[in-house]
PDB file of C-alpha atoms and ligand atoms in Angstrom:
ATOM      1  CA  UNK A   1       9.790  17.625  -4.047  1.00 86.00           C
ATOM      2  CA  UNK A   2      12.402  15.007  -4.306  1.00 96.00           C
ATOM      3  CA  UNK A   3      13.099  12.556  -6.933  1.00 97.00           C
ATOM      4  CA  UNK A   4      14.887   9.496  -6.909  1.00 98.00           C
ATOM      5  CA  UNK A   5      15.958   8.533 -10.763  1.00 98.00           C
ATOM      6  CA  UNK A   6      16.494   4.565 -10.241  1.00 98.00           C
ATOM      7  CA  UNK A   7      17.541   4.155 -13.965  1.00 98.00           C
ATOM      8  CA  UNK A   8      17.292   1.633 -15.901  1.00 98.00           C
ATOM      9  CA  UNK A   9      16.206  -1.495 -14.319  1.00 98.00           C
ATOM     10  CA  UNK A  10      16.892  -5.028 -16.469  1.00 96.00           C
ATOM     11  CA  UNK A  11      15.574  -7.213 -13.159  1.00 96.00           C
ATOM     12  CA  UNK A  12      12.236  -8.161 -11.984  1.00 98.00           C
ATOM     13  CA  UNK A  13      11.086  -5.995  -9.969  1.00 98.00           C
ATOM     14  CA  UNK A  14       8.621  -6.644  -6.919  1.00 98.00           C
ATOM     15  CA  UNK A  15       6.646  -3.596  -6.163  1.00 98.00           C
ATOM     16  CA  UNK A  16       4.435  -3.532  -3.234  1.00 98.00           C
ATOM     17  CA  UNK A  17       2.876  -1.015  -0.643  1.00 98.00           C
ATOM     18  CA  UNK A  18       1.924  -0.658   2.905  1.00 98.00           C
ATOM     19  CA  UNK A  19       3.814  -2.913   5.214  1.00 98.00           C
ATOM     20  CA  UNK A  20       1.858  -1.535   7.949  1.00 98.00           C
ATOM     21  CA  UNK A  21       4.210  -2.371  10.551  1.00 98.00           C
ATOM     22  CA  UNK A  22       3.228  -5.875   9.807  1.00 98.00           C
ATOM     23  CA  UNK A  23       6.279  -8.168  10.395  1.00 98.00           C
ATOM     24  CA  UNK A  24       5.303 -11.589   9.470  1.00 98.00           C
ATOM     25  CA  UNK A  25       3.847 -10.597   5.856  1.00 98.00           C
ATOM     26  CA  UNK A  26       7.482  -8.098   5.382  1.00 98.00           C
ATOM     27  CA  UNK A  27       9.090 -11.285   6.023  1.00 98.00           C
ATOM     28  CA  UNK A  28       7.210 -12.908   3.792  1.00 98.00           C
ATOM     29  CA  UNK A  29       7.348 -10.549   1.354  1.00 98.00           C
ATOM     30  CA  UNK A  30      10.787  -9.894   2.040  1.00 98.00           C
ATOM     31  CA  UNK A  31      11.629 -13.890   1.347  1.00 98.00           C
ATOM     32  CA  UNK A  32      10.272 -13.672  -2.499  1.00 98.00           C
ATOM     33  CA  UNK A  33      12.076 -10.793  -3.397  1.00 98.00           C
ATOM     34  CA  UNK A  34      15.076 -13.265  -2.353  1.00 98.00           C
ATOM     35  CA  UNK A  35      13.796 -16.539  -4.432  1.00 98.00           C
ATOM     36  CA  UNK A  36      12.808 -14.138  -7.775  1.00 97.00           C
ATOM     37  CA  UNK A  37      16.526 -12.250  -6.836  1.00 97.00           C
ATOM     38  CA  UNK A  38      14.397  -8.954  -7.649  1.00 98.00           C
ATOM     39  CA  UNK A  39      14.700  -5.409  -6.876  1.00 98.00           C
ATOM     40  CA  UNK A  40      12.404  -4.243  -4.474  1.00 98.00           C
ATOM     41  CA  UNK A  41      10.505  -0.779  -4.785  1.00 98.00           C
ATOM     42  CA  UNK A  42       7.927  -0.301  -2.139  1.00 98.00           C
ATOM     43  CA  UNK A  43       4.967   2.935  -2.128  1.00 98.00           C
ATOM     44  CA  UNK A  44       5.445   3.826   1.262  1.00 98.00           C
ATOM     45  CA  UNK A  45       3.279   3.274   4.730  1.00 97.00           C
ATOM     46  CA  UNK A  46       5.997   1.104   6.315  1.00 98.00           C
ATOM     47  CA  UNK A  47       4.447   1.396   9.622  1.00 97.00           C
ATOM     48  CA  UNK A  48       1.022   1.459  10.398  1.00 95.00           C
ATOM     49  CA  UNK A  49      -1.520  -0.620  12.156  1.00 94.00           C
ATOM     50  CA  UNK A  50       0.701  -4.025  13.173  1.00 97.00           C
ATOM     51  CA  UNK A  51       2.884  -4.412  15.980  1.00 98.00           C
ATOM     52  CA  UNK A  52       6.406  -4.407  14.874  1.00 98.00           C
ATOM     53  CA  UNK A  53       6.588  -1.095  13.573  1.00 98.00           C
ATOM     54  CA  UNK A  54      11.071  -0.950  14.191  1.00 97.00           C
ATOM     55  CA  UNK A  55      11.552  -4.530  13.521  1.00 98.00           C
ATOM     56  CA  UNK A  56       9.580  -3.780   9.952  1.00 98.00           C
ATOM     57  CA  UNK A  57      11.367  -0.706   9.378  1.00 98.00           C
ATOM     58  CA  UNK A  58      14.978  -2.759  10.080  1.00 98.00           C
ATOM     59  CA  UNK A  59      13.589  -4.647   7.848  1.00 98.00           C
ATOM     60  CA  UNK A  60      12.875  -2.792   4.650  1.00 98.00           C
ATOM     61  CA  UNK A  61      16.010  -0.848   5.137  1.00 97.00           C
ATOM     62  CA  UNK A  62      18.075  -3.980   5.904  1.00 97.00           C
ATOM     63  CA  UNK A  63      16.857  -5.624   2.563  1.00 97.00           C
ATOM     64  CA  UNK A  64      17.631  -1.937   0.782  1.00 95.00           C
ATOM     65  CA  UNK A  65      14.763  -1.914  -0.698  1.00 97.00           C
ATOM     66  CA  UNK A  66      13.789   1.604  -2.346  1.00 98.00           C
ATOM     67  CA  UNK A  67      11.069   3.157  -0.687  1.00 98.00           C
ATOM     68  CA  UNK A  68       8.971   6.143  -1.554  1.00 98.00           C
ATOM     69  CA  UNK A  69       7.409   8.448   1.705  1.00 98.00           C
ATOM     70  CA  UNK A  70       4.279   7.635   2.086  1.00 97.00           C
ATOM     71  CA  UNK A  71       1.938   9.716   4.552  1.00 95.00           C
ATOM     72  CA  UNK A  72       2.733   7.552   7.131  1.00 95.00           C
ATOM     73  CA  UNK A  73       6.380   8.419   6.799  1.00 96.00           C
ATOM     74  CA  UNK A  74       6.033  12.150   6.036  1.00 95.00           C
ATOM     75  CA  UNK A  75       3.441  12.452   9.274  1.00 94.00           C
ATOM     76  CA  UNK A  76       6.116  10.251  11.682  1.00 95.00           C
ATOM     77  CA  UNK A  77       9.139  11.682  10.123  1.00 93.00           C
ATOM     78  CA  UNK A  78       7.889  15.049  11.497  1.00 90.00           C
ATOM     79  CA  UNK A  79       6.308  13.966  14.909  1.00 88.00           C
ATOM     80  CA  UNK A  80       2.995  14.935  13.351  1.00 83.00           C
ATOM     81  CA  UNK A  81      -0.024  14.506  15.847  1.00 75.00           C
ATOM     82  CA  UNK A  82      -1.854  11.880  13.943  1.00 77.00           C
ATOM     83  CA  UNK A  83      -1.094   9.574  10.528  1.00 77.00           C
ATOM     84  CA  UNK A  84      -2.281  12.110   7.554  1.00 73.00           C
ATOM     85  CA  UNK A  85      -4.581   9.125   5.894  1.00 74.00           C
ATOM     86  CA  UNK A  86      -6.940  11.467   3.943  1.00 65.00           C
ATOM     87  CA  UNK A  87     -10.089   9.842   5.868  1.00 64.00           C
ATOM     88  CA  UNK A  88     -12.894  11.898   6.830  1.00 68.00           C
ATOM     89  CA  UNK A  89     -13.225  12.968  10.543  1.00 66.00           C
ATOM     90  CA  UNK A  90     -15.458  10.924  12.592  1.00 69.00           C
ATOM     91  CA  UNK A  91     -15.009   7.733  10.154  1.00 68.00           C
ATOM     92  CA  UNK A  92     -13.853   4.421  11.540  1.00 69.00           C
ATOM     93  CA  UNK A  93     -10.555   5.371   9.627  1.00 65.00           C
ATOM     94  CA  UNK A  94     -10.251   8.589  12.119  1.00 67.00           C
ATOM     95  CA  UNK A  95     -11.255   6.674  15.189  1.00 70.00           C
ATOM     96  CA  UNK A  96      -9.080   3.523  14.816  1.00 68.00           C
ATOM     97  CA  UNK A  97      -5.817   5.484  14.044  1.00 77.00           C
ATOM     98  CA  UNK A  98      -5.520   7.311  17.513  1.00 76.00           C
ATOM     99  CA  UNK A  99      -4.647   3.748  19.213  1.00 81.00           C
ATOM    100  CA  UNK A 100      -1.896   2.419  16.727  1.00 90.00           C
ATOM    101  CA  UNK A 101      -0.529   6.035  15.628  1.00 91.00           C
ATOM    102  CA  UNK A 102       0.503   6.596  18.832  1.00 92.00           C
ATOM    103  CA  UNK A 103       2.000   3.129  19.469  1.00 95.00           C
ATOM    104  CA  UNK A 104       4.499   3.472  16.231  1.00 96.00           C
ATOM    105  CA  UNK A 105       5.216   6.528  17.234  1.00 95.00           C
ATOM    106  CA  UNK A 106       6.854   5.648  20.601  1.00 96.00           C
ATOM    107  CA  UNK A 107       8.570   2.895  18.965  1.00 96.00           C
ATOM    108  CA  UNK A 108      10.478   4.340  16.037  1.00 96.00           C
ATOM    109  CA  UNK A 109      14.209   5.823  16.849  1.00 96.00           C
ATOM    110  CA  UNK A 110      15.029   9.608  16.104  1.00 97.00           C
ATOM    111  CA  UNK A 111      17.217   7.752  13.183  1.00 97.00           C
ATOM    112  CA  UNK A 112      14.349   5.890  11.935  1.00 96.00           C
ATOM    113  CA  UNK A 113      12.006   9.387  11.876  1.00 97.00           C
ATOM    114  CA  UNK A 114      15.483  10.630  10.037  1.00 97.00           C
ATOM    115  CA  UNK A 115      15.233   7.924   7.273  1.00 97.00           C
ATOM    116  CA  UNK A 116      11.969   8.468   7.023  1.00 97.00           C
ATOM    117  CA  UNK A 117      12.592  12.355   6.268  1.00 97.00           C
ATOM    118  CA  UNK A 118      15.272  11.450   3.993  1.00 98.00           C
ATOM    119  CA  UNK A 119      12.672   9.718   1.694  1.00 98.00           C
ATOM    120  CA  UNK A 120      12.038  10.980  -2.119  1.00 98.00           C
ATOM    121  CA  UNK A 121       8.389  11.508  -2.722  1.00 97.00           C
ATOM    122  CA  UNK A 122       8.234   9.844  -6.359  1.00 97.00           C
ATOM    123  CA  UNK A 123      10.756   7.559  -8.498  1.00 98.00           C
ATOM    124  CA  UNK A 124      10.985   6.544 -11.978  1.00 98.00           C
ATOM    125  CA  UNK A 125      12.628   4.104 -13.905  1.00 98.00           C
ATOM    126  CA  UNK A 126      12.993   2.094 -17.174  1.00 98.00           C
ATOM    127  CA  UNK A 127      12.175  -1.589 -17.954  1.00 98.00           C
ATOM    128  CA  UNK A 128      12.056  -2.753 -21.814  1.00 98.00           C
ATOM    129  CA  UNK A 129      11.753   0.985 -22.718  1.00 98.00           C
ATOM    130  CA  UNK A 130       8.803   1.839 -20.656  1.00 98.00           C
ATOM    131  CA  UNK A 131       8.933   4.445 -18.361  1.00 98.00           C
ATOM    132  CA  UNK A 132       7.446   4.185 -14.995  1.00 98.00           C
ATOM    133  CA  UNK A 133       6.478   6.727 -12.001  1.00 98.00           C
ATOM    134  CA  UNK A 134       6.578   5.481  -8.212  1.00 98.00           C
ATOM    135  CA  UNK A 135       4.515   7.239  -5.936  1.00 98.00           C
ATOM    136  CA  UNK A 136       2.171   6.536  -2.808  1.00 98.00           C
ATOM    137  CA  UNK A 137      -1.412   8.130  -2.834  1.00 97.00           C
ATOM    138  CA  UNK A 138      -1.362  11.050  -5.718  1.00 97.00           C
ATOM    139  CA  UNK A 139       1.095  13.784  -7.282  1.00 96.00           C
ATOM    140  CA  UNK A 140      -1.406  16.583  -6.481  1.00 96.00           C
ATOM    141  CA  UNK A 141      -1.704  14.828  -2.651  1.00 95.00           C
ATOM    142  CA  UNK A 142      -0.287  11.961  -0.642  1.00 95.00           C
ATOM    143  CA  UNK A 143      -3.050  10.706   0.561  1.00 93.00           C
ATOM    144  CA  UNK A 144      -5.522  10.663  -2.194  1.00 96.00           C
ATOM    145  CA  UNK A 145      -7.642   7.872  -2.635  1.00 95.00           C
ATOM    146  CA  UNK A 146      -7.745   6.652  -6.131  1.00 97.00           C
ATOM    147  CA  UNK A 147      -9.664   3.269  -6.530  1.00 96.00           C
ATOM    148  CA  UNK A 148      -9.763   0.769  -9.398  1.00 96.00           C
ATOM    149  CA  UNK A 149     -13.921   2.782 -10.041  1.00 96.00           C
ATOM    150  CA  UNK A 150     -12.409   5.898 -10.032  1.00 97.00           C
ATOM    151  CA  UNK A 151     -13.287   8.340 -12.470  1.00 97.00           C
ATOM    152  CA  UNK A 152     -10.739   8.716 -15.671  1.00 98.00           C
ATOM    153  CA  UNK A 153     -10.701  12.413 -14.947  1.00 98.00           C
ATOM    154  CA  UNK A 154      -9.053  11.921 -10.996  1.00 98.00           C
ATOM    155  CA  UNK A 155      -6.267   9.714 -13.055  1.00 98.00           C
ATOM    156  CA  UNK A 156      -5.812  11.965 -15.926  1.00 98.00           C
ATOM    157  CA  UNK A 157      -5.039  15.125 -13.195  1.00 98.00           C
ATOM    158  CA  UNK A 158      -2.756  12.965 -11.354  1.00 98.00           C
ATOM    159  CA  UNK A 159      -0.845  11.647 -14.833  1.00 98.00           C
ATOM    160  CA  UNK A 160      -0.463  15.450 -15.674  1.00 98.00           C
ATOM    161  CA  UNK A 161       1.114  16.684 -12.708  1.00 97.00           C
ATOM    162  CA  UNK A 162       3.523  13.734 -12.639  1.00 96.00           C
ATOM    163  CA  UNK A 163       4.601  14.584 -15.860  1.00 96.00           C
ATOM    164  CA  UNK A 164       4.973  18.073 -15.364  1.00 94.00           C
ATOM    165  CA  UNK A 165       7.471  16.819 -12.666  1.00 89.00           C
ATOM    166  CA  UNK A 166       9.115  14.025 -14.500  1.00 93.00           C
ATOM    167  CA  UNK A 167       8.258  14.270 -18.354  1.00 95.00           C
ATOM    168  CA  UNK A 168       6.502  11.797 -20.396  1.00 97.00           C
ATOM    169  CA  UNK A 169       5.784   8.618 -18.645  1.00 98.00           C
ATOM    170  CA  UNK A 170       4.266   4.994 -19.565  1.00 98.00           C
ATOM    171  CA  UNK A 171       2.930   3.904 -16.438  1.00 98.00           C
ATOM    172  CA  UNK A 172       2.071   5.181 -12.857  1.00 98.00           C
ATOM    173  CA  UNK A 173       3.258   2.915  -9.965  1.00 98.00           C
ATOM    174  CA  UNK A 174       0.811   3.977  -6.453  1.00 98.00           C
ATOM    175  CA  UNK A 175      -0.447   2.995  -3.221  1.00 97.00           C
ATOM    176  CA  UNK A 176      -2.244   4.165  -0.270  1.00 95.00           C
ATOM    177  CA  UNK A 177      -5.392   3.159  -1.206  1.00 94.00           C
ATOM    178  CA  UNK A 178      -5.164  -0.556  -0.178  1.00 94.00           C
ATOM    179  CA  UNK A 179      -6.229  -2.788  -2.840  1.00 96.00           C
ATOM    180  CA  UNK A 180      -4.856  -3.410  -6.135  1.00 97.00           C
ATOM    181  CA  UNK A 181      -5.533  -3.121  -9.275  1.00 98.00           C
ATOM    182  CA  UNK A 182      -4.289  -2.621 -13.108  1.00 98.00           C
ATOM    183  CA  UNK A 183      -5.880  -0.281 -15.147  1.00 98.00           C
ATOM    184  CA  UNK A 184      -5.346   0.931 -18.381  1.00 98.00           C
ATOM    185  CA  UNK A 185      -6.437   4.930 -18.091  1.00 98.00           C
ATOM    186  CA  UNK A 186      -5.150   8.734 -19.132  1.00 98.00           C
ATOM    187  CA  UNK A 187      -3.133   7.104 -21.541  1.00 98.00           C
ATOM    188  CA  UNK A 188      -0.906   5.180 -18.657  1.00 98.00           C
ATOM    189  CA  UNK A 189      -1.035   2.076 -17.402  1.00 98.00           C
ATOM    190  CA  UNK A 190      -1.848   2.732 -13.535  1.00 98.00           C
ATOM    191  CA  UNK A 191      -0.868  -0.059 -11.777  1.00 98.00           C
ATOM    192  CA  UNK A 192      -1.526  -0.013  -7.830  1.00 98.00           C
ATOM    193  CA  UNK A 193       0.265  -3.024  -6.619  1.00 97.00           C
ATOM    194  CA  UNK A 194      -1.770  -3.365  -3.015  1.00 97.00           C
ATOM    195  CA  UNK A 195      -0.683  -3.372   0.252  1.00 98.00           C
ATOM    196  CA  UNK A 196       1.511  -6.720   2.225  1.00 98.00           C
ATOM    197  CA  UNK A 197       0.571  -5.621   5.532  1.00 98.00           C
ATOM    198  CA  UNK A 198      -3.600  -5.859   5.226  1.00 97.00           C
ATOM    199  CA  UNK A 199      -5.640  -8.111   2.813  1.00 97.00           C
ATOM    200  CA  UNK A 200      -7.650  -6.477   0.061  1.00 95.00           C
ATOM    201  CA  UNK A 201     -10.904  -6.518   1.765  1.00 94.00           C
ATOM    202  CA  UNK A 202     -12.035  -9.950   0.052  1.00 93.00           C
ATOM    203  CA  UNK A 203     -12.220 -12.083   2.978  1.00 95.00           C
ATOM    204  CA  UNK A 204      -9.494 -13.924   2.815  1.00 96.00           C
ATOM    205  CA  UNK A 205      -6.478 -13.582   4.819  1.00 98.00           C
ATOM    206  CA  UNK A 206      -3.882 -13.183   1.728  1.00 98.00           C
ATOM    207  CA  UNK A 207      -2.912  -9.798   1.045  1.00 98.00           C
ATOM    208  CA  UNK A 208      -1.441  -8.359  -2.514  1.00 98.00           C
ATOM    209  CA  UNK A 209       1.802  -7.211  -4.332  1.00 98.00           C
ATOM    210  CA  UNK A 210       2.745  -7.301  -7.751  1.00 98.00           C
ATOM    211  CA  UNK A 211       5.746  -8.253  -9.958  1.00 98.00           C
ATOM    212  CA  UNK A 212       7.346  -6.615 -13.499  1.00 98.00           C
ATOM    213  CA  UNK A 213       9.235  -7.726 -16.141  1.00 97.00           C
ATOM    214  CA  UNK A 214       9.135  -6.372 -19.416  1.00 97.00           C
ATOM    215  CA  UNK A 215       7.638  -3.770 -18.328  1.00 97.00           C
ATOM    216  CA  UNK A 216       4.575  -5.816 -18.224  1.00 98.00           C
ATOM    217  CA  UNK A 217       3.239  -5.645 -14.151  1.00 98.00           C
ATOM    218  CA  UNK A 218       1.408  -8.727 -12.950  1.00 98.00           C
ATOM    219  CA  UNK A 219      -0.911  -8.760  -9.315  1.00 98.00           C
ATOM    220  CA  UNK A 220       0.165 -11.593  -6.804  1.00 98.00           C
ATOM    221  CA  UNK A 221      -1.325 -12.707  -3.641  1.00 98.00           C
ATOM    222  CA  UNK A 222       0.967 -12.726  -0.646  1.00 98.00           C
ATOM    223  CA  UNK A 223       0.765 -15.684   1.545  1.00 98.00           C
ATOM    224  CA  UNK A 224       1.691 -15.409   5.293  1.00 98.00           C
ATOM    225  CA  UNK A 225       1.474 -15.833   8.705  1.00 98.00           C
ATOM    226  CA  UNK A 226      -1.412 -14.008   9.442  1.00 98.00           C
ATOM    227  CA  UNK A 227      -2.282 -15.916  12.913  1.00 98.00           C
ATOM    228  CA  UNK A 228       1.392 -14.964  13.764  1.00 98.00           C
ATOM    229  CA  UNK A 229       0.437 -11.293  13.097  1.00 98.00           C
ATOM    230  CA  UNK A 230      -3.189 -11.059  14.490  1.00 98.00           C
ATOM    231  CA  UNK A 231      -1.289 -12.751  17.591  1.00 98.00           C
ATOM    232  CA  UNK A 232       1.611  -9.920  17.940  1.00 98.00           C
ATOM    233  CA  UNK A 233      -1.123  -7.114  18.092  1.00 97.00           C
ATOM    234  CA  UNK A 234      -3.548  -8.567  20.870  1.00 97.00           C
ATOM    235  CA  UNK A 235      -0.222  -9.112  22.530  1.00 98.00           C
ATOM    236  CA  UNK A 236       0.507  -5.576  21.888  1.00 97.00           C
ATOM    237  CA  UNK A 237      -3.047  -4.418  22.769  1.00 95.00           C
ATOM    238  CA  UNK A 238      -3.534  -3.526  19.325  1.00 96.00           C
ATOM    239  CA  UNK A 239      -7.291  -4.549  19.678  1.00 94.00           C
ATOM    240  CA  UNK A 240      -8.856  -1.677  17.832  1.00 89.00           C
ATOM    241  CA  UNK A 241     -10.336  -3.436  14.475  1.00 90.00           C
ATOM    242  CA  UNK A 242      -7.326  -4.012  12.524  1.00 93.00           C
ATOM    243  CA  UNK A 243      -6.320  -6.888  14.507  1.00 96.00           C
ATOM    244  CA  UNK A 244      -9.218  -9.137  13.627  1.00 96.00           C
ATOM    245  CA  UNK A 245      -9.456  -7.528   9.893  1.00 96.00           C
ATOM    246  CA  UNK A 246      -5.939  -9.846   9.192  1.00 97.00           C
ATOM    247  CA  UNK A 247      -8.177 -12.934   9.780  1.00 97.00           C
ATOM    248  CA  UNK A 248     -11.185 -12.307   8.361  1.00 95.00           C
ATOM    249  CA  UNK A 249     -10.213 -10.453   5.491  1.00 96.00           C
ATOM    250  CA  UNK A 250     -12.237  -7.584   5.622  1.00 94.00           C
ATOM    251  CA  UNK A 251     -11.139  -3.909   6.833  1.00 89.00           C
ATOM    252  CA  UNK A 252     -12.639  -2.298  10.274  1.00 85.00           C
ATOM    253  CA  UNK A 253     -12.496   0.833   7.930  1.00 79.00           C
ATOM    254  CA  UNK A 254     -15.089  -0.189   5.155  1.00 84.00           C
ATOM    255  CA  UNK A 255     -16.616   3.123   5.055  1.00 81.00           C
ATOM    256  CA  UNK A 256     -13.154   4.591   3.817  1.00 84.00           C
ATOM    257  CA  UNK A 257     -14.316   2.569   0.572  1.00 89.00           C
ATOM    258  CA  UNK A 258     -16.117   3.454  -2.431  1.00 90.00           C
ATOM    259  CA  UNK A 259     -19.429   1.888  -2.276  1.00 88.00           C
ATOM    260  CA  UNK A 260     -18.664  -0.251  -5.150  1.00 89.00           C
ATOM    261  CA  UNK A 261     -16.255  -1.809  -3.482  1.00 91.00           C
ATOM    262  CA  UNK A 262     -17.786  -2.578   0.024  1.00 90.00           C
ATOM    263  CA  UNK A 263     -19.075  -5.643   1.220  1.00 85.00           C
ATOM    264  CA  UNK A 264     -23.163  -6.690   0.363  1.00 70.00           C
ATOM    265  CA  UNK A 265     -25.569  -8.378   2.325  1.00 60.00           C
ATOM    266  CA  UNK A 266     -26.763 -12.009   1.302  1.00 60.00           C
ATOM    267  CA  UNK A 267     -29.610 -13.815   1.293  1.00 59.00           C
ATOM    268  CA  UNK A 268     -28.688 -15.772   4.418  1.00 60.00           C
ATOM    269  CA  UNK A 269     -28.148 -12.325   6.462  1.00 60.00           C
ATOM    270  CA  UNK A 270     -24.311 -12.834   5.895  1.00 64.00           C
ATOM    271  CA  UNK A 271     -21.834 -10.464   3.744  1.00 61.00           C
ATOM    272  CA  UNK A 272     -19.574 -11.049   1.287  1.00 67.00           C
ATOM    273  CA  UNK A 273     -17.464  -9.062  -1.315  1.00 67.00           C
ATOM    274  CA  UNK A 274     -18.188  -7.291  -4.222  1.00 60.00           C
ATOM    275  CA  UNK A 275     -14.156  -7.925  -5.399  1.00 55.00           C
ATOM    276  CA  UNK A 276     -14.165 -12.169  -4.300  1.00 52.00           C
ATOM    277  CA  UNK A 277     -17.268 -12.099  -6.922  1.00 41.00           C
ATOM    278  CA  UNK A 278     -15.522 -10.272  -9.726  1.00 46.00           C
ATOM    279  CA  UNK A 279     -12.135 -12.132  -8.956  1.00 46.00           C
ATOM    280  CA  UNK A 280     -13.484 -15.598  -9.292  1.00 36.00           C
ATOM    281  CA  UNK A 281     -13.637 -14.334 -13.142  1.00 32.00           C
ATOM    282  CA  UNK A 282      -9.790 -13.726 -12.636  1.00 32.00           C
ATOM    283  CA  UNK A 283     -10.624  -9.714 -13.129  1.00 31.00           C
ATOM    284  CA  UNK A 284      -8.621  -7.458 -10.575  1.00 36.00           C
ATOM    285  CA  UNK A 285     -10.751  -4.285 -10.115  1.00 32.00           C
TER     286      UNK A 285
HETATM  287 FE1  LIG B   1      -1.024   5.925   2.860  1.00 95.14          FE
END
């Protein structure tokens, strides 16, 4: 298990998840960590689905941002067979990650699989007294789901084994699971601050990140250049589901999600989301 202690931190900091090998949004991304003159801490899942999966990496590292391994990472790093997502076999999840798994992984450099080894699996820090934890999925397991809906009892196991690695903490920085949210719960405040590389599965094309000051974490939308992206992975023949799920805002992989949180059917026959709905009353769940 390795920690990285980042101290204390008197900066903004932008902390997002999931760059997915998604270029244009990294740049994006990458370019308000610049205006805000933040420090960057990202969740993990550099490379994923997109179609840069170096030139995002180069990226990241270039901007020395602080990273924490994410599945993605640990599974590449060790020229795993496939990505280590946590989805069930035989879900869309399962099906969809044989085509882009294998394309990152003849694209990334023995160094970059070296880096990737090389990174700590949680991080902590200080802002305005508050400690925080950095992870990507789950203390007890990379790649576990936890959702805004989950139950109190998957957050209080995971707030327990993070402080049995790193003491008493204030507030739980994760990924993985996709879509953001800020939740007061297990006596933390478990903020996941979304992914840049995918939107939230709202139907629109923005995707998420999130800011702190004060110790006080805020949820962002990430504007981008989506049609740039969706245009790099038909190039790339990345024409599995993903590619399309940048425009319309909605993930191939629904059934990865929590009923809750998946799309319903309308009136008219069309679908729209459960999230869009609660957002419009400015609630993240
Ligand atoms: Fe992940």
């Amino acid at each position: 298990m390795k920690l990285k202690d980042l101290g204390e931190i008197d900066t903004e900091v932008v902390l997002f998840g999931g760059p997915y090998s998604n270029l244009h949004a990294t740049r994006a991304l990458l370019d308000e960590v610049a205006r805000l003159d933040a420090k960057a801490i990202c969740t993990g899942d550099v490379v994923a689905y997109g179609a840069d999966p170096s030139a995002t990496l180069a990226a990241i590292r270039d901007a020395e941002t602080d990273v924490i391994a994410g599945n993605c990472e640990q599974q590449l790093g060790t020229k795993a067979r496939h990505c280590g997502c946590g989805f069930d076999a035989g879900s869309t999840c399962d099906r969809l990650s044989a085509a882009w798994y294998a394309y990152a992984d003849e694209r990334i450099s023995a160094e970059d699989r070296d880096w990737m080894r090389d990174l700590p699996d949680f991080a902590c820090f200080t802002q305005a007294g508050r400690r925080f934890a950095v992870l990507h999925g789950g203390a007890t397991d990379v790649s576990r789901f936890l959702w805004s809906t989950s139950p109190e009892a998957d957050f209080a196991q995971e707030v327990e084994a993070l402080q049995r690695h790193l003491g008493d903490i204030d507030g739980v920085i994760a990924g993985h699971s996709g879509i953001g949210f800020i939740r007061e719960v297990a006596g933390v405040t478990w903020i996941n601050a979304g992914v840049i590389g995918m939107p939230g599965h709202d139907g629109r094309r923005s995707t998420q990140y999130a800011t702190m000051r004060g110790g006080v974490p805020v949820l962002h939308d990430l504007t981008y250049d989506a049609e740039g992206a969706f245009a790099s992975m038909q190039t790339a023949g990345l024409i599995q589901g993903y590619h399309t799920g940048l425009l319309s805002g909605y993930w191939p992989s629904e059934d990865v999600l929590p009923p809750e949180l998946r799309r319903v059917s309308v009136a008219n026959g069309s679908w729209v989301s459960t999230r869009s709905r609660r957002r419009s009353s400015k609630t993240w769940v």
